[in-house]
XYZ file of C-alpha atoms in Angstrom:
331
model
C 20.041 3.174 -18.892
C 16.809 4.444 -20.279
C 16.076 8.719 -18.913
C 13.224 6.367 -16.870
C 15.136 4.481 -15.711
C 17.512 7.813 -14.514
C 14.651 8.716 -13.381
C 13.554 6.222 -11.234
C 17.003 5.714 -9.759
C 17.072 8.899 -8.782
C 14.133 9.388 -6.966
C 14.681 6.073 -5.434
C 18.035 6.946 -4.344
C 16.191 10.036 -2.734
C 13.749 8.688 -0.995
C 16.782 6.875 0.656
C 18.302 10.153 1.619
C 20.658 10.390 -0.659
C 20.038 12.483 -3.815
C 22.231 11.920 -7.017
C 24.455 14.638 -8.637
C 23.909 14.204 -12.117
C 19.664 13.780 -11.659
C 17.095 15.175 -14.323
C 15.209 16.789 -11.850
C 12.333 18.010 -14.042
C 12.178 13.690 -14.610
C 11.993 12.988 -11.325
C 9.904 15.052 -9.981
C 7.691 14.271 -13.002
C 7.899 10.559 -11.779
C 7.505 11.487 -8.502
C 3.691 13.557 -9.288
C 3.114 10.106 -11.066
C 4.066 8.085 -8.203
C 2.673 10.350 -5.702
C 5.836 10.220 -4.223
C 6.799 13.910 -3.951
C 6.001 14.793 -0.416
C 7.943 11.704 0.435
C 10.926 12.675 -1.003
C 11.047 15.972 -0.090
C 10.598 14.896 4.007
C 13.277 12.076 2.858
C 15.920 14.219 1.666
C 14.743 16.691 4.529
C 15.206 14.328 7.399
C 18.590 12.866 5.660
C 19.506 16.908 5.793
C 20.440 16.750 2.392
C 17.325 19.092 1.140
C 19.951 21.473 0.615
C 21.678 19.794 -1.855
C 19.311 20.306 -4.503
C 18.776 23.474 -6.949
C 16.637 26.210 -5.462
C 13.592 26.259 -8.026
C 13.541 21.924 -7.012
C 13.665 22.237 -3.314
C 10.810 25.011 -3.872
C 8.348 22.959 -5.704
C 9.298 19.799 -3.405
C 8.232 22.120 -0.211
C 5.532 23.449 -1.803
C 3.975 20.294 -2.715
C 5.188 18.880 0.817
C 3.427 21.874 2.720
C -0.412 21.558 0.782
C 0.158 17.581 1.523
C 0.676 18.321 5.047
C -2.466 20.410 4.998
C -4.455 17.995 3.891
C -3.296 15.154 5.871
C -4.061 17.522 8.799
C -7.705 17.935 7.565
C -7.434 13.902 6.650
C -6.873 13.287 10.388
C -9.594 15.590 11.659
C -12.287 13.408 9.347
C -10.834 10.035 10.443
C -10.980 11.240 14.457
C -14.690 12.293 14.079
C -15.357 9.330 11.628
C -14.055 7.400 14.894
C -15.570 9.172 17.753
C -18.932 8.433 16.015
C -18.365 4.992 15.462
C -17.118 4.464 19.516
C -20.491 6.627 20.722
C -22.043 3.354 18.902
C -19.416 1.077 20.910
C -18.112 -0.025 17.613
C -14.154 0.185 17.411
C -12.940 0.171 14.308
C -9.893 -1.262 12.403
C -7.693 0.924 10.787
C -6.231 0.275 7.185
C -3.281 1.417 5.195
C -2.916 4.973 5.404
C -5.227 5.908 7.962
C -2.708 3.859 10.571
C 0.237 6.596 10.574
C -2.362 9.402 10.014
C -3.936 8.600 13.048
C -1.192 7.510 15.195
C 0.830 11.028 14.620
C 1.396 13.202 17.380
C 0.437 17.114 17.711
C 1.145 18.936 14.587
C 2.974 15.948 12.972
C 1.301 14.102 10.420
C 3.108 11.901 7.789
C 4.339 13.035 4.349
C 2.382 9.909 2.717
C 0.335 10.900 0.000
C -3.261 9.465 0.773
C -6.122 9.333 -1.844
C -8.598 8.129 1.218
C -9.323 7.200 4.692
C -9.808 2.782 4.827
C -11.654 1.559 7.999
C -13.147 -2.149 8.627
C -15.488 -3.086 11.070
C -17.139 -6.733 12.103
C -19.812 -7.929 9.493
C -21.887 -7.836 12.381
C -21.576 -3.998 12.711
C -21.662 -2.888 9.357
C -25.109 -2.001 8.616
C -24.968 0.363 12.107
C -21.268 1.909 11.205
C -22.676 2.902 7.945
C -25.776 4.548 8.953
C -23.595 6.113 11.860
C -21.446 7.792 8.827
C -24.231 8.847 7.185
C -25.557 10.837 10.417
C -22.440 12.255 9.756
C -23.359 13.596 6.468
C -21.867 10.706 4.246
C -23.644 9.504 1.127
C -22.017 6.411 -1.389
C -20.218 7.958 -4.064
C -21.322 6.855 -7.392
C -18.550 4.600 -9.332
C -16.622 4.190 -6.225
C -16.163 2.263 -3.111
C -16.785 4.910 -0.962
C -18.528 7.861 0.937
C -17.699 11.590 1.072
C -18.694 14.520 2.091
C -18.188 17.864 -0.398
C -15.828 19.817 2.395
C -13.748 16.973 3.137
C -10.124 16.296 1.975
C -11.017 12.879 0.620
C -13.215 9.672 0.693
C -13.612 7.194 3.269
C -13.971 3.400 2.474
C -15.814 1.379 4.735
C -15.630 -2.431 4.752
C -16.078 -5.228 7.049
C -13.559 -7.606 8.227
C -13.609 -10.851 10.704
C -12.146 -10.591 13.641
C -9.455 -13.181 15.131
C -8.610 -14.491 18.016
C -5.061 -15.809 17.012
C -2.510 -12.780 17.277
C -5.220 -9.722 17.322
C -5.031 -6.511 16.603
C -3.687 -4.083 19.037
C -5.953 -1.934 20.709
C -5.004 1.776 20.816
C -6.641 4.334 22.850
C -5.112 7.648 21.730
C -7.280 10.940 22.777
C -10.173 9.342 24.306
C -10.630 7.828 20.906
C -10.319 3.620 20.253
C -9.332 1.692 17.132
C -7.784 -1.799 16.199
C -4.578 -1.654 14.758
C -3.901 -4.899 12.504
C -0.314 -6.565 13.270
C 2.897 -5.310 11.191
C 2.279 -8.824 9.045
C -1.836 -8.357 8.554
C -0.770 -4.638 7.203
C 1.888 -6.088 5.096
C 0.009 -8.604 3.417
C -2.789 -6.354 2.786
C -0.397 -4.356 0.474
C 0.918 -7.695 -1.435
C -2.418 -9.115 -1.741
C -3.946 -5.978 -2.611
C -0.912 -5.166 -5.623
C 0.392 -8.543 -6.440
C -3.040 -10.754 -6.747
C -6.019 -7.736 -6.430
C -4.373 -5.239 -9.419
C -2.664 -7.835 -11.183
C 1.035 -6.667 -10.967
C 2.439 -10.126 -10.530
C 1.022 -11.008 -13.776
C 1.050 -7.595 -15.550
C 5.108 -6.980 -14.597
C 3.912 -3.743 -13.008
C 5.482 -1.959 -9.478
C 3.839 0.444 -7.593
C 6.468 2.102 -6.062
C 4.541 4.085 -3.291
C 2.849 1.036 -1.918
C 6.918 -0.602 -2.008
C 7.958 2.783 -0.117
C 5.251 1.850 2.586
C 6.637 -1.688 2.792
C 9.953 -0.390 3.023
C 9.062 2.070 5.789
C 6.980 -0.589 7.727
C 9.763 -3.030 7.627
C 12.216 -0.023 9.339
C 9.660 0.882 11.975
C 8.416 -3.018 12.633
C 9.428 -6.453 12.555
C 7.767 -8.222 9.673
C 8.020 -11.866 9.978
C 8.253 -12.309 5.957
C 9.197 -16.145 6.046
C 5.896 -16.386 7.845
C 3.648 -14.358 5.323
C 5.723 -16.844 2.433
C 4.881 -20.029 3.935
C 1.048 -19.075 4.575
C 0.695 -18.283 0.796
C -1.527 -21.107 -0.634
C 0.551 -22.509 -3.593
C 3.646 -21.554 -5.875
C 2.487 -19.395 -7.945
C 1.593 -16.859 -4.657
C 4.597 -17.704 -2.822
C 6.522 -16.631 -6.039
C 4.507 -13.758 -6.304
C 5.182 -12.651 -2.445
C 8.751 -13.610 -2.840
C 9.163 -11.364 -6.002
C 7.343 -8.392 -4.078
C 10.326 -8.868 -1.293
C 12.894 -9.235 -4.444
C 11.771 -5.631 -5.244
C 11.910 -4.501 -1.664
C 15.502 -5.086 -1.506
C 16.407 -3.967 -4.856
C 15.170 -0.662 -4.846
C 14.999 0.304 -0.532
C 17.298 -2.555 0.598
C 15.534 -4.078 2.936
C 16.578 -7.552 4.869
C 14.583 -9.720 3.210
C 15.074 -14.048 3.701
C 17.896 -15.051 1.334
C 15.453 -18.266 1.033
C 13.221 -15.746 -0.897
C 15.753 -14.794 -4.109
C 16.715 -18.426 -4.924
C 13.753 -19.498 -7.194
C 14.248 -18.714 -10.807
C 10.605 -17.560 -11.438
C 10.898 -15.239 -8.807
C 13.948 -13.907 -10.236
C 12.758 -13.892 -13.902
C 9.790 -12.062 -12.631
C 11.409 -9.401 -10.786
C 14.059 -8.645 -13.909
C 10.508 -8.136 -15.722
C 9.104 -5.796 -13.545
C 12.694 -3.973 -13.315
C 13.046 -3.842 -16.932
C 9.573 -2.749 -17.887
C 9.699 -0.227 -15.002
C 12.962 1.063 -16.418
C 12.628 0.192 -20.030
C 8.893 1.861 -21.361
C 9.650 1.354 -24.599
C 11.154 -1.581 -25.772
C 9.300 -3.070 -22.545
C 6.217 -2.737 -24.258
C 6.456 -6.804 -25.610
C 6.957 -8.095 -22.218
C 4.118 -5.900 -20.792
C 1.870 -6.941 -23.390
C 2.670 -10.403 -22.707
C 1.695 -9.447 -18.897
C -1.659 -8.034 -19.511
C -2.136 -11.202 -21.374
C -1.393 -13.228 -18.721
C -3.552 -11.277 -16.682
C -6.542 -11.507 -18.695
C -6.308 -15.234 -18.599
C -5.650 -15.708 -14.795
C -9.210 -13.528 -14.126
C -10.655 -15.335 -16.541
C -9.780 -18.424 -14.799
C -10.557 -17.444 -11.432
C -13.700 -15.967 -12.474
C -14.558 -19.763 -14.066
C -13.867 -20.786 -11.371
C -15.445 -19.440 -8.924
C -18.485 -20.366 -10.740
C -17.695 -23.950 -10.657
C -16.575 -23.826 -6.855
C -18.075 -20.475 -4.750
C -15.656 -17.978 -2.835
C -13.121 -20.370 -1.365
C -10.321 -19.857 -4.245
C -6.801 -18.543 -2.858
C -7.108 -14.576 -3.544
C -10.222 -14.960 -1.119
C -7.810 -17.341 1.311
C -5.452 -15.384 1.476
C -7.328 -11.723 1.951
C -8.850 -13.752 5.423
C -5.430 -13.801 6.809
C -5.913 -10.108 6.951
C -7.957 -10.001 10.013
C -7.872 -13.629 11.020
C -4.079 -15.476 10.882
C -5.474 -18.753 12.477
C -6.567 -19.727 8.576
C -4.887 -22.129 7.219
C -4.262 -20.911 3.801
């Protein structure tokens, strides 16, 4: 095996708890910065009490890097609260996305080791244009080139979009501190990761893995039953069920979660996941296949973008993304 794919085995056998003997640590921690990974592993091997296994100057740098996340997923959690107090004095509750879920949900003192680059909240269409101008009593302008507003002393952006609501299997309502949000299902927040990797970025297509958003998975899976023979069968055709199913191949290879065994028996899905392995692991002489990928890629946007043209908004990507916030669509 490649010293990536050392690498990567590694770290992923220490995000499981379980650090290796023989690791390149000054490799795995590299892929780990890449990843953004490192907090993780460092509250992985910490919680596994196996932190102690590793050489002084690593366990050093991992705590280091653990303690200024912590910090700033403290400050995170202060901007989402008041970003959410504002929006309930304008009797809007919003939905909470990705990241901003645990961060909000933890307790005291405790905030998650996740890495987050922002803060992701939805609200109905209908409330949009008030949520925004609520933020921006708050002192948020749109940030050029992004999707987002900030403010200079915060700890990050936050994204605001809009979502439909559902009446099929809402979200939960959580009142935590005098404070409301909507909390989509365990499958909605799921799916939003696939969708977002697989179809959105193109990693289906381009043989690529992003291994934080696969930790999350993983770690939502532990804490949550995901009903993943569900999400399968509301993809809208093959080619997303295989891409789904080789998201859930990954899943179990590198985390081991229970996945359907229904999921593994399709040779795409197989062939695609020994791409994505073998590019992951591979760099180099991976290069053809991820070529080949980007290729692919190219051609399915350019496709979808023809298409839409030809038919409006109603292709799958945009099918699927509604079973976000409203599962009764049939997809």
């Amino acid at each position: 095996m490649t010293s990536r794919g050392n690498a990567l085995k590694a770290l992923v056998a220490g995000l499981r708890g379980a650090p290796t003997d023989s690791a390149d640590w000054q490799a795995v921690i590299a892929l780990a910065n890449h990843t953004l990974l490192t907090a993780d592993l460092f509250s992985s091997l910490a919680r596994a009490g196996q932190i102690h296994q590793l050489p002084q100057d690593v366990r050093e740098y991992l705590r280091f890097v653990y303690d200024c996340n912590r910090e700033r997923n403290l400050r995170l959690r202060t901007q989402l609260r008041e970003a959410v107090a504002a929006l309930n004095g304008r009797d809007i509750v919003p939905f909470l996305l990705k990241g901003a879920v645990p961060l909000f949900l933890s307790p005291g003192g405790q905030v998650p080791s996740r890495m987050t680059s922002d803060l992701d909240l939805a609200v109905d269409p209908r409330e949009e244009t008030f949520a925004r101008t609520c933020l921006e009593e708050l002192g948020y302008v749109d940030v050029a080139g992004a999707r987002g507003m900030a403010r200079e002393h915060d700890a990050g952006m936050l994204e605001l979009r809009s979502s439909q609501p559902t009446c099929h299997a809402p979200p939960e309502l959580v009142q935590l501190g005098g404070l409301r949000v909507n909390i989509p299902p365990a499958r909605s927040r799921a799916l939003h990761w696939m969708v977002h990797d697989l179809l959105k970025e193109g990693d289906y297509w381009r043989g690529r893995i992003d291994l934080r958003h696969l930790h999350d998975l993983a770690r939502l899976a532990e804490s949550e039953d995901v009903d993943w023979m569900s999400l399968q069968e509301s993809m809208p055709d093959r080619s997303a069920r295989n891409a789904l199913d080789t998201q859930l191949l990954a899943l179990h290879h590198f985390f081991g979660t229970r996945i359907p065994a229904k999921c593994t028996q399709r040779p795409m899905v197989r062939f695609q996941h020994w791409r994505r392995v073998f590019t992951a692991t591979h760099p180099i002489i991976g290069a053809p296949l991820r070529l080949a990928g980007n290729l692919m890629w190219g051609i399915w946007r350019f496709s979808r973008a023809y298409g839409l043209a030809k038919r409006g908004p109603s292709d799958p990507l945009h099918r699927i993304a509604r079973t976000l916030f409203n599962p009764r669509t049939k997809i």
